[in-house]
Coordinates of C-alpha atoms and ligand atoms in Angstrom, one line a residue:
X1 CA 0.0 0.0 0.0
X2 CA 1.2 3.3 -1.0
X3 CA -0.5 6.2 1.1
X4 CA 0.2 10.1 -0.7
X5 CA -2.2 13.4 -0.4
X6 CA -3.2 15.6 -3.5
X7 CA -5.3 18.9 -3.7
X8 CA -8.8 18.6 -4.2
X9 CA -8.8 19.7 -7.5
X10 CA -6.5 17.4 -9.0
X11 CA -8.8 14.5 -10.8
X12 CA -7.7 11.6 -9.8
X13 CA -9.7 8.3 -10.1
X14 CA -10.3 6.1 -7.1
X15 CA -12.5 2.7 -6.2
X16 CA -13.7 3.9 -3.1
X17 CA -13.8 7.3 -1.1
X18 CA -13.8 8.2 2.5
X19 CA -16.1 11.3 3.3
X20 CA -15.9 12.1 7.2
X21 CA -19.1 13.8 8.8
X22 CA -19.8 15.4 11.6
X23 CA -23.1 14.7 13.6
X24 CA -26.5 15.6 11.6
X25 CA -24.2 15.2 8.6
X26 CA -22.5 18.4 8.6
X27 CA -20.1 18.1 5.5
X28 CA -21.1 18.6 1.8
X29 CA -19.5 16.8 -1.0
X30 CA -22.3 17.1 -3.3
X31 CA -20.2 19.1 -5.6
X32 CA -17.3 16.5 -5.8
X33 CA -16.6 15.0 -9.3
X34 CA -16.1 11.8 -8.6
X35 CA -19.7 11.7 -7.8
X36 CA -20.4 12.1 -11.3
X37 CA -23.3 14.3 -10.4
X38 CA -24.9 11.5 -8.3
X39 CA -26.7 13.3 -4.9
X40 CA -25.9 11.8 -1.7
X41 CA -28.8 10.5 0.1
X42 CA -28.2 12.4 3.1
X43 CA -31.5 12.9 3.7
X44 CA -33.0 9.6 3.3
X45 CA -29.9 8.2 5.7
X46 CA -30.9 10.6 8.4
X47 CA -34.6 9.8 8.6
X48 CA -34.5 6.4 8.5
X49 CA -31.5 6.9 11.5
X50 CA -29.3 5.1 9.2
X51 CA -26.4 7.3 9.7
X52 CA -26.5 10.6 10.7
X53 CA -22.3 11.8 11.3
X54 CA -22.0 10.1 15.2
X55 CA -19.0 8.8 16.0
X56 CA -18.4 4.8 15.6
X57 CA -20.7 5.0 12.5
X58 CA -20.3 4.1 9.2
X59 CA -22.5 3.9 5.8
X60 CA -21.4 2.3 2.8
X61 CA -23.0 2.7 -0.8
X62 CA -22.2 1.9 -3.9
X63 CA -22.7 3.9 -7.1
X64 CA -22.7 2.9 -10.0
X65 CA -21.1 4.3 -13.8
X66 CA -21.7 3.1 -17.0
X67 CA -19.2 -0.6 -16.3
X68 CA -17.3 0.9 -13.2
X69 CA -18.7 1.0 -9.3
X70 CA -17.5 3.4 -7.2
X71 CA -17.6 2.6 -3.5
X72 CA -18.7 5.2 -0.7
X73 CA -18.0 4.8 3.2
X74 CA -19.4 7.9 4.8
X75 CA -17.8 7.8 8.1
X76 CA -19.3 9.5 11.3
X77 CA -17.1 12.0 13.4
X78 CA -19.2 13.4 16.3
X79 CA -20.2 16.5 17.0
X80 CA -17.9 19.1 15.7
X81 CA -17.2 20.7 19.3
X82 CA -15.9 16.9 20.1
X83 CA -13.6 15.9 17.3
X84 CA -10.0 15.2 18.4
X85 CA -6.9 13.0 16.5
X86 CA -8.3 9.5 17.9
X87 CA -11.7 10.6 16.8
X88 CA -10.5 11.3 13.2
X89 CA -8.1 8.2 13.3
X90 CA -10.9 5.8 14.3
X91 CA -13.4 7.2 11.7
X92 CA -11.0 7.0 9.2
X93 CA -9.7 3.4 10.0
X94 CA -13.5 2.3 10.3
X95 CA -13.9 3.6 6.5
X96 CA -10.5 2.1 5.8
X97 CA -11.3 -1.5 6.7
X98 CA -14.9 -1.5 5.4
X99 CA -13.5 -0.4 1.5
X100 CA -10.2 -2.6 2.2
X101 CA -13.0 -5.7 2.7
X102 CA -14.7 -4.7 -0.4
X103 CA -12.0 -5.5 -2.1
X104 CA -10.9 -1.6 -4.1
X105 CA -7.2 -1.3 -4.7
X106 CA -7.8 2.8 -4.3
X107 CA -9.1 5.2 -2.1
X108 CA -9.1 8.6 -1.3
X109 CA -10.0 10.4 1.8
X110 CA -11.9 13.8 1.5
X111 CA -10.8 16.1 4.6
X112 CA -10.9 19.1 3.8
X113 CA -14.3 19.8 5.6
X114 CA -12.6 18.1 8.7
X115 CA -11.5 21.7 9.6
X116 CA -14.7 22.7 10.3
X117 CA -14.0 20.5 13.6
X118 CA -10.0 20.2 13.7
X119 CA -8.6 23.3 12.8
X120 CA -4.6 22.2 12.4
X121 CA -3.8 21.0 9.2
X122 CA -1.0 19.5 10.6
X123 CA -2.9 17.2 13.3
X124 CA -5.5 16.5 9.9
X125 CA -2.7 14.9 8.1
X126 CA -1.3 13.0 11.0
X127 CA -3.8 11.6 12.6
X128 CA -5.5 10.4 9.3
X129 CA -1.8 9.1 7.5
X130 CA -1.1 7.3 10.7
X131 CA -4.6 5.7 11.0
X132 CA -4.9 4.1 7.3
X133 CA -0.9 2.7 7.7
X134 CA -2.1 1.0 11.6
X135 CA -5.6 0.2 9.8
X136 CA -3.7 -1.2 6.6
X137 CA -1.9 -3.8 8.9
X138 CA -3.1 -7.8 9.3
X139 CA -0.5 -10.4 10.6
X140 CA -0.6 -13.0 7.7
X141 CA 3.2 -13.7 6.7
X142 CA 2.8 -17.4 7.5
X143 CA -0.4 -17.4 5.2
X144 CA 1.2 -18.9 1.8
X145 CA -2.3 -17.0 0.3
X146 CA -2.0 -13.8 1.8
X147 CA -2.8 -11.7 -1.4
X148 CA -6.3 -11.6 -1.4
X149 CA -6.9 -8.2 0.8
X150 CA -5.1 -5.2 -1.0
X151 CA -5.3 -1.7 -1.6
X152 CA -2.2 -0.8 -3.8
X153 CA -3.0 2.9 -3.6
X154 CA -4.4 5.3 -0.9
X155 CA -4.7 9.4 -1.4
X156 CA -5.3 12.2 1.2
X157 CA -7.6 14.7 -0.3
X158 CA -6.7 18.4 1.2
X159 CA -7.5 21.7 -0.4
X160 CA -4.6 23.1 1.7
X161 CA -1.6 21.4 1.5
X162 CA 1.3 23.5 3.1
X163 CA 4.0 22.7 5.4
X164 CA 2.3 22.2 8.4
X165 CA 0.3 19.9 7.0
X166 CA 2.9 17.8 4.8
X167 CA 5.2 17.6 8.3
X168 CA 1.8 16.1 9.7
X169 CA 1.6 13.9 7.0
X170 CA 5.2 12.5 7.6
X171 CA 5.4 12.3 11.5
X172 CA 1.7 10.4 10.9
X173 CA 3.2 7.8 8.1
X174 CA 6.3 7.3 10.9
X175 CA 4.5 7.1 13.8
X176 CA 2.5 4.5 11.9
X177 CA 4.8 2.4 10.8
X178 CA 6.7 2.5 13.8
X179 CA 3.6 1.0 15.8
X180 CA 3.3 -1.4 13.0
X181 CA 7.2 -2.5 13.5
X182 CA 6.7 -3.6 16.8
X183 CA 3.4 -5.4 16.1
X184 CA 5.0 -7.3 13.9
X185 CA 8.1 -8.3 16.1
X186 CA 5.4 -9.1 18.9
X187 CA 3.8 -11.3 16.4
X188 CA 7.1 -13.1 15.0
X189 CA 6.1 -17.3 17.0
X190 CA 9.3 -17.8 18.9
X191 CA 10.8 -20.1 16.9
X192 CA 11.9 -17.6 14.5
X193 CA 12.3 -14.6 16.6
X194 CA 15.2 -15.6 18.8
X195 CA 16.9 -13.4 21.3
X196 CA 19.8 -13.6 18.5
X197 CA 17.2 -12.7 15.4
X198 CA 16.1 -9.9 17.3
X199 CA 19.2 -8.7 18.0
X200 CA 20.2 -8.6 14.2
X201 CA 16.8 -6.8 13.4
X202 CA 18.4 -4.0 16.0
X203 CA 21.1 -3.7 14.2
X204 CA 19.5 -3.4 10.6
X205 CA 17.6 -1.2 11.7
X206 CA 19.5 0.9 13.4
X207 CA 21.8 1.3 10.5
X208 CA 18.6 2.3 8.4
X209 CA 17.4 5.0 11.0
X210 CA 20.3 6.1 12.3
X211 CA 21.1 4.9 15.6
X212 CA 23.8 3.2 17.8
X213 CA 23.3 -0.6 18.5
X214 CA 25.5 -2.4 20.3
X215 CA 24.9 -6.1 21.4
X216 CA 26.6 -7.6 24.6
X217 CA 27.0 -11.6 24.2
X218 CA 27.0 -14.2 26.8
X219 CA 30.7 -13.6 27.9
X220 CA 30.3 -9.8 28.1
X221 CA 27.6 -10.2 29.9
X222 CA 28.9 -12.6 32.5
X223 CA 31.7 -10.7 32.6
X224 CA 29.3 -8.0 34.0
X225 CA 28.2 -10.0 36.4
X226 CA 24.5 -10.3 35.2
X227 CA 23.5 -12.5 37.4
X228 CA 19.9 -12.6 37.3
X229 CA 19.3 -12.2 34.1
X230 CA 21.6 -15.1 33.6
X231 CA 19.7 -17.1 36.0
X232 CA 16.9 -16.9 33.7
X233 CA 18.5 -17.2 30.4
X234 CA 20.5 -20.2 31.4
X235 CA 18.0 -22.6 31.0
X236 CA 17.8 -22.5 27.4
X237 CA 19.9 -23.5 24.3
X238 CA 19.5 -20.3 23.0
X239 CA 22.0 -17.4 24.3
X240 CA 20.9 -14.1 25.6
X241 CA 21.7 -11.2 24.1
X242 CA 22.1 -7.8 25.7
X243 CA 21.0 -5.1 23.6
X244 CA 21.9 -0.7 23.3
X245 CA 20.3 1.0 21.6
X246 CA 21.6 4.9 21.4
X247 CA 20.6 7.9 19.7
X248 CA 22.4 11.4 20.2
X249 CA 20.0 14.5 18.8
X250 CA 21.1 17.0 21.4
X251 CA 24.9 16.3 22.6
X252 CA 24.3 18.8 25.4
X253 CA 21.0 17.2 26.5
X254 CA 19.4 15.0 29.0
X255 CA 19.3 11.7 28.5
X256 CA 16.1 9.3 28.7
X257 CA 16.6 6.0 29.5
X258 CA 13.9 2.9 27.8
X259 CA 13.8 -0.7 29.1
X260 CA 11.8 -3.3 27.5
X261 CA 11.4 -6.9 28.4
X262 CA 12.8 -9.0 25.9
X263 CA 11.3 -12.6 26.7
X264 CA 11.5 -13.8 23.4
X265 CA 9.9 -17.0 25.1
X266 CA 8.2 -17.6 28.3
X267 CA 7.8 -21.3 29.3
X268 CA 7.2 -20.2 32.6
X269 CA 10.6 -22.3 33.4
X270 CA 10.3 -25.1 36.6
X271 CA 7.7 -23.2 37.1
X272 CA 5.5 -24.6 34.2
X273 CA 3.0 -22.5 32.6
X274 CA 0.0 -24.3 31.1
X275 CA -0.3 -24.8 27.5
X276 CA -3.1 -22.1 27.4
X277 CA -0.7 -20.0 29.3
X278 CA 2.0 -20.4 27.2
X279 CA 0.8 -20.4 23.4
X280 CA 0.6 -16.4 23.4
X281 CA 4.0 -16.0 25.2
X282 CA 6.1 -15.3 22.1
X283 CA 4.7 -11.6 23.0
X284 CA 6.3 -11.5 26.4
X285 CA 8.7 -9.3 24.1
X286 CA 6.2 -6.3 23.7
X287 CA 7.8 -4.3 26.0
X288 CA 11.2 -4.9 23.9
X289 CA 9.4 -4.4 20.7
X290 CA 7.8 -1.1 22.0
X291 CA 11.1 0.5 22.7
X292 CA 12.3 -0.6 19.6
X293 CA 9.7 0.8 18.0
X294 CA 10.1 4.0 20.1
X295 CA 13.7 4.3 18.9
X296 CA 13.3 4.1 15.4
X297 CA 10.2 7.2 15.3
X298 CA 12.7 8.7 17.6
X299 CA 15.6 8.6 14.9
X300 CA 13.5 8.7 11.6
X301 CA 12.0 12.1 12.7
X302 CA 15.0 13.3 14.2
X303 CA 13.9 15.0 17.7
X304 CA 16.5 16.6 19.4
X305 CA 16.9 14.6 22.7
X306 CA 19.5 11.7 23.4
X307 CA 17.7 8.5 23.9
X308 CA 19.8 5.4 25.4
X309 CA 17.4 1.9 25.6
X310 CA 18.3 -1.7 26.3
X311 CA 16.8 -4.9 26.3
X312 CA 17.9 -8.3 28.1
X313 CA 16.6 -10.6 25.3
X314 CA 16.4 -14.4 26.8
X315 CA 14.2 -17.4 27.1
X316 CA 12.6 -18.4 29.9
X317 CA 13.2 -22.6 29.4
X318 CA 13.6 -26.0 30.9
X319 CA 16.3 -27.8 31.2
X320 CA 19.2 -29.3 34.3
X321 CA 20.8 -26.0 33.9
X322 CA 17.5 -23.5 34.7
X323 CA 17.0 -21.9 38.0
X324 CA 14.8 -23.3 40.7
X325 CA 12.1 -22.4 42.9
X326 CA 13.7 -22.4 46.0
X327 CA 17.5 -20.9 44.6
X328 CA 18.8 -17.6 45.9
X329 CA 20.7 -15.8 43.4
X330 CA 22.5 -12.8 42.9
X331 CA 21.8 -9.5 40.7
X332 CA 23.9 -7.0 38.9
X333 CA 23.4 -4.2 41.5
X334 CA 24.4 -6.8 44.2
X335 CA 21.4 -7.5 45.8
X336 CA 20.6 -11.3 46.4
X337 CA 16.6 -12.3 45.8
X338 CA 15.0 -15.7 46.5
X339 CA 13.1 -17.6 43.7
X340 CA 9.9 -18.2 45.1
X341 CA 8.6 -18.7 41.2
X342 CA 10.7 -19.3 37.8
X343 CA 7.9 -17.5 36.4
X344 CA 8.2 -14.8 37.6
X345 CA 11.2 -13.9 35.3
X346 CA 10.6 -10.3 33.6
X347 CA 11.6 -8.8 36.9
X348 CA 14.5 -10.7 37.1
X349 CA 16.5 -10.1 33.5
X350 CA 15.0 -6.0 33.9
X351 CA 16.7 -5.0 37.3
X352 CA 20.2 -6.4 35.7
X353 CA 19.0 -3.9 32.7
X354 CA 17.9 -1.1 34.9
X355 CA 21.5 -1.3 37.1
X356 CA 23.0 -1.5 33.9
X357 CA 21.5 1.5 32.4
X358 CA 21.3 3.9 35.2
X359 CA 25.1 3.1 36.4
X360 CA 26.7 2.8 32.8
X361 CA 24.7 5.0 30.1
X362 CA 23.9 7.5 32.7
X363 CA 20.9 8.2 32.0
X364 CA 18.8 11.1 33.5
X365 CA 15.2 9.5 33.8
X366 CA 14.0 6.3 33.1
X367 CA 10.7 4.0 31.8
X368 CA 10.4 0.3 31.7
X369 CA 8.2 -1.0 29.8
X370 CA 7.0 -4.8 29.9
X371 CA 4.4 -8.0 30.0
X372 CA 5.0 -8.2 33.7
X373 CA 1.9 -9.8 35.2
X374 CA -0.8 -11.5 34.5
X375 CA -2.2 -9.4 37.6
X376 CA -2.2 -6.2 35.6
X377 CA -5.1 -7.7 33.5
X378 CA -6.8 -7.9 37.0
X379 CA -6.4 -4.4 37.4
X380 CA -7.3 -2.7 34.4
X381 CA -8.0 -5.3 31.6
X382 CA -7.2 -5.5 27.9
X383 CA -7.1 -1.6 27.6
X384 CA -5.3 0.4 29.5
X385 CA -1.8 0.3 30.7
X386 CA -0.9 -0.4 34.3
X387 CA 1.5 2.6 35.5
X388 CA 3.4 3.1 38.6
X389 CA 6.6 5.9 39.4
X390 CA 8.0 7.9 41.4
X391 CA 7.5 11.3 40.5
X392 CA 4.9 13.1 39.6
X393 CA 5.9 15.6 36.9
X394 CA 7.6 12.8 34.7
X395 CA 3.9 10.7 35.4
X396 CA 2.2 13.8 34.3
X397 CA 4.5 14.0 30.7
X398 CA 3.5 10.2 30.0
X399 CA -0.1 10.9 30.7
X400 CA -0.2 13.3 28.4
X401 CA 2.1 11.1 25.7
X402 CA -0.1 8.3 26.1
X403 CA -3.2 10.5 25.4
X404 CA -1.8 11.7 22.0
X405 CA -1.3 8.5 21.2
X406 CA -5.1 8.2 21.8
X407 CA -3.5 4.9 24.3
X408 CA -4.7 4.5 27.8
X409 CA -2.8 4.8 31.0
X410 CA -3.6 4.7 34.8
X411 CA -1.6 5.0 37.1
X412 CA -1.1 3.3 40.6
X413 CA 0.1 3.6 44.0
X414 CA 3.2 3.1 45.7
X415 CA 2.4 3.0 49.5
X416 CA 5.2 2.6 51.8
X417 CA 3.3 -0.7 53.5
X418 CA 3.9 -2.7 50.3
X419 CA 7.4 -2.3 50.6
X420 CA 7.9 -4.8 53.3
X421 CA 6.8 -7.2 50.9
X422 CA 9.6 -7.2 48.8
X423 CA 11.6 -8.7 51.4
X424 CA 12.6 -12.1 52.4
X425 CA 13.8 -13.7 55.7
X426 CA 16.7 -15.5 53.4
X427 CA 17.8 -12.8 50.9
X428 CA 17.3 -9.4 50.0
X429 CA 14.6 -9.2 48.2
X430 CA 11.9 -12.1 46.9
X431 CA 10.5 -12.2 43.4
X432 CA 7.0 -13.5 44.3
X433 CA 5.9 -10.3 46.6
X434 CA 2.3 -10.8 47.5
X435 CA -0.3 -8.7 46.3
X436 CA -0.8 -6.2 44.4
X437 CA 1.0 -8.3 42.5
X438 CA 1.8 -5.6 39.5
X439 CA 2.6 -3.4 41.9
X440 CA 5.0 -4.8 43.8
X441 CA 6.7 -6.7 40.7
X442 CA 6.9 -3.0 39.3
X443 CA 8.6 -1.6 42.7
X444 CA 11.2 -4.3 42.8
X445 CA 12.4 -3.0 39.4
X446 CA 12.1 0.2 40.7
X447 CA 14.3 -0.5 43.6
X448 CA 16.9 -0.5 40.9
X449 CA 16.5 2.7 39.0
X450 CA 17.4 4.6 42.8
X451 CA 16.7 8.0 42.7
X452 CA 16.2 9.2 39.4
X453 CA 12.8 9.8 38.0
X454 CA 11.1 6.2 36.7
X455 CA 8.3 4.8 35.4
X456 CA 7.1 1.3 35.3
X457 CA 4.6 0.5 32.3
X458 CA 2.7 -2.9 32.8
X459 CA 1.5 -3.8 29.4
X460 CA 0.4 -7.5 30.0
X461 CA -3.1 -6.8 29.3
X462 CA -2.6 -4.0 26.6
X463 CA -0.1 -5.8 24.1
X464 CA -2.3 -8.0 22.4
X465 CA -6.2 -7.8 21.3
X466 CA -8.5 -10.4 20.9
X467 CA -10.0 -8.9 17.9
X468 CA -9.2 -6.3 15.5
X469 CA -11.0 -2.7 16.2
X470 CA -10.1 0.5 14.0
X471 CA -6.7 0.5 13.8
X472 CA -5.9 -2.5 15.6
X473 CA -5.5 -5.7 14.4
X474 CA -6.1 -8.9 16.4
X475 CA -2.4 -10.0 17.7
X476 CA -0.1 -7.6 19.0
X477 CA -0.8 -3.8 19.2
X478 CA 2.4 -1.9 19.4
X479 CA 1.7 -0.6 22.7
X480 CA 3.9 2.0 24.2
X481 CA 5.7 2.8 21.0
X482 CA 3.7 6.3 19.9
X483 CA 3.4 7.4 23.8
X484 CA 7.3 6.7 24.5
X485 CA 8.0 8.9 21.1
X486 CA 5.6 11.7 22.4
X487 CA 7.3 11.5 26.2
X488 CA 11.0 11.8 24.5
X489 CA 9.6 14.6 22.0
X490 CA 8.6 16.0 25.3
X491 CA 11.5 16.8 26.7
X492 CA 13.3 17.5 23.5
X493 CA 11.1 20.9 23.6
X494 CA 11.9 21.3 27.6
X495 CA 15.8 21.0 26.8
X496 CA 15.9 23.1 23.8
Ligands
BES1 N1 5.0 -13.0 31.1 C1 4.2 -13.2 32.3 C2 3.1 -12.2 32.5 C3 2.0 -12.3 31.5 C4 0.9 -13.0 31.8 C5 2.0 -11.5 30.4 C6 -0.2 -13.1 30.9 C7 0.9 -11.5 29.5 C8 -0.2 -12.3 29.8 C9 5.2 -13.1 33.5 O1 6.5 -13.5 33.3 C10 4.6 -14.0 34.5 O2 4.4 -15.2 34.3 N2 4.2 -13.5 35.7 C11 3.6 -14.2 36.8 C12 4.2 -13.7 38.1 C13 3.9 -14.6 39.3 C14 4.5 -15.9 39.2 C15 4.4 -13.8 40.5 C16 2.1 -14.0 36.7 O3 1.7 -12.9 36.4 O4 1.4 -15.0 36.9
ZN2 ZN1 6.8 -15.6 33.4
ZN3 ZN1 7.2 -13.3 31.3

């Protein structure tokens, strides 16, 4: 699929077209060409409440000339007053999917009444370029018949195309396919994405977006003294690798500091998961996948802020060399922890990554990201994103990212009480701390970040849908990686 924009008056045939309307069908498009002097039915939709410009809905027609069809979505935006990006990137994925399903290989999306409602061209052309390349995207790379679905060519129709909107446009198509990125890595089955595979994928891509990777392998990272995350990566054939990512667009600048989970398995270990359990856990790499993702939209659009991220990529295996329940073992940072449960692993490989991070890239805040617990799901379900930090005016920044990204976010408590439950009579610290389970697995990662500003995302229940909605398909959903651009191009303003 190719997406462009063109002025309005250029004549440009299409299969199907997108017309956005507000609530009691404010928008006219009677005069458009394409129509070939056919008359909308507004009208007739509105009194028999068969559409009428709310948001969610959609109306599809089909008109007819001479031997061609031309296929109409009109696609419902809310009241005027109301409409914000997700607004406009839901209505246009909804009329995205239902012309993709019948099958046109072109479309083009009238906006230009849109600014009726939005007023920035520039938020027009994002949030509409970055909804038809998320809407575009199905995982089917295993299907050996995966041709049937496919628009070659998609056009944003504006009557004002200047800068603002054209840099809209291209942060939109980025942003886009950034998310995309990372859904596909989430959905990659195991047995092809391997710590080492996604390792090499770093590096590729870094080269094409233009930032640092470097990759630590087992011996540099037992030279390191790893030692939890080695605990956990030991049991399986397959070695860890440590990845850097860095990327320098303000030399004098703070630094931000990622961590993503990198399971690229998750058995569970000793501490066997059930087959139901384990079938989706090729995505207990979201978290990686997100800062990934973050990194390259970081790079491609060039923000001036340094961002450092780093993933502990393992597998969490069986074998007569994994770690037990009932082993105490030590950590990077030097604090020893008890294994209550081999599955509860994420923890484990990320406070190796967090020591290693804050005490060698020096970084000046910090986010983790990961599938932590299944207890996060508990919490807030499939759609919003446990978070938990410890200070307020960084939370308040990734609010605000995660509400551009039209993402949800809420954040939890750390009371002092549920401290004491990190510890253990035999060690330092335990990795199966009683409930709140997401909390406290997020404040034993914390422990490590000491004092600089952190955040712990808990994406367990927000990395993967059921089934596909507007711009998300079923599978993975790229979590985290537009709200982790917006909170880096956040402080790129503030250090400017
Ligand atoms: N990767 C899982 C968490 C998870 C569960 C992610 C479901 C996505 C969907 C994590 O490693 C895990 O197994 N956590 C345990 C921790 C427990 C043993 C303390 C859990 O949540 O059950
Ligand atoms: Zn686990
Ligand atoms: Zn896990």
């Amino acid at each position: 699929m190719k997406i462009t924009y063109n002025n309005l008056e250029e004549k440009i045939a299409f299969e199907g077209i997108i017309l956005p309307y507000f609530e009691d069908c404010q928008g006219n498009y009677d005069s458009l060409e394409v129509l070939n002097s056919n008359k909308l039915p507004i009208d007739y939709l509105k009194s028999k409440d068969l559409f009428s410009g709310q948001k969610n809905q959609i109306y599809h027609l089909l008109i007819s000339n001479e031997d061609r069809a031309l296929d109409l979505v009109l696609t419902g935006l809310g009241k005027r007053e109301n409409l914000n990006g997700d607004i406009l990137r839901k209505a246009v994925a909804r009329g995205y999917k239902e012309l993709k399903k019948r099958k046109v290989s072109s479309v083009g999306i009238y906006l230009h009444d849109v600014k009726i409602g939005l007023k920035c061209n520039y938020a027009i052309a994002k949030n509409a370029a970055e909804a038809v390349v998320m809407a575009d995207y199905k995982f089917n790379d295993y299907k050996t018949d995966n041709k049937k679905e496919c628009v070659e060519k998609v056009s944003i129709l504006f009557n004002d195309i200047n800068d603002n909107f054209k840099n809209g446009f291209n942060e939109g198509i980025s942003l886009g396919k950034n998310n995309i990125l990372a859904r596909r890595l989430v959905n990659e089955p195991a047995n092809i994405l391997t710590p080492e595979e996604l390792a090499k994928r770093t590096i590729e891509l870094g080269k094409e977006k233009g930032f640092e990777v470097e990759i630590y392998d087992l011996e540099k990272i037992q030279e390191l003294k790893m030692e939890a995350y080695l605990s956990v990566a030991m049991g399986s054939e397959k070695p860890p690798k440590f990845i850097i990512m860095r990327y320098t667009g303000d030399p004098e600048g703070e630094t931000l500091g990622l961590v993503g989970k990198g399971l690229t398995y998750d058995s569970g270990g000793l501490s066997l998961k059930t087959t139901k359990g384990m079938v989706t856990m090729k995505g207990d790499m979201a978290g990686a996948a997100a800062v990934i993702g973050a990194m390259s939209a970081i790079a491609e659009n060039r923000l001036k802020v340094n961002v450092t991220a780093v993933v502990a990529a393992c597998e969490n295996m069986i074998s007569g060399r994994s770690y037990k329940p009932g082993d105490i073992i030590n950590s990077m940072g030097g604090k020893t922890i008890f294994i209550g449960n081999t599955d509860a692993e994420g923890r484990l490989t990320l406070i190796d990554a967090m020591h290693y991070i804050v005490t060698y890239e020096k970084v000046d805040r910090v986010v983790d990201i990961a599938t932590l617990t299944g207890a996060a799901i508990h919490c807030l379900g499939y759609d919003a994103t446990v978070g938990i930090g410890n200070n307020d005016e960084f939370f308040k920044s990734m609010d605000k990212s995660f509400d551009k990204a039209g993402e949800k976010i809420w954040r939890m408590p750390i009371f002092e009480e549920y401290k004491e439950l990190l510890k253990h009579p035999e060690a330092d610290l335990t990795n199966t701390a009683d409930s709140p389970g997401t909390i406290t697995a997020g404040m034993f990662i914390g422990e490590f970040a000491r004092e600089i500003p952190w955040i712990h995302l808990d994406i367990a229940g927000t990395s993967g849908a059921k089934k596909e909605k507007e711009y998300i398909s079923k599978g993975a959903t790229g979590v985290g990686v537009r709200p982790l651009y917006y909170l880096a191009k956040d402080m790129a303003k503030k250090t400017r």
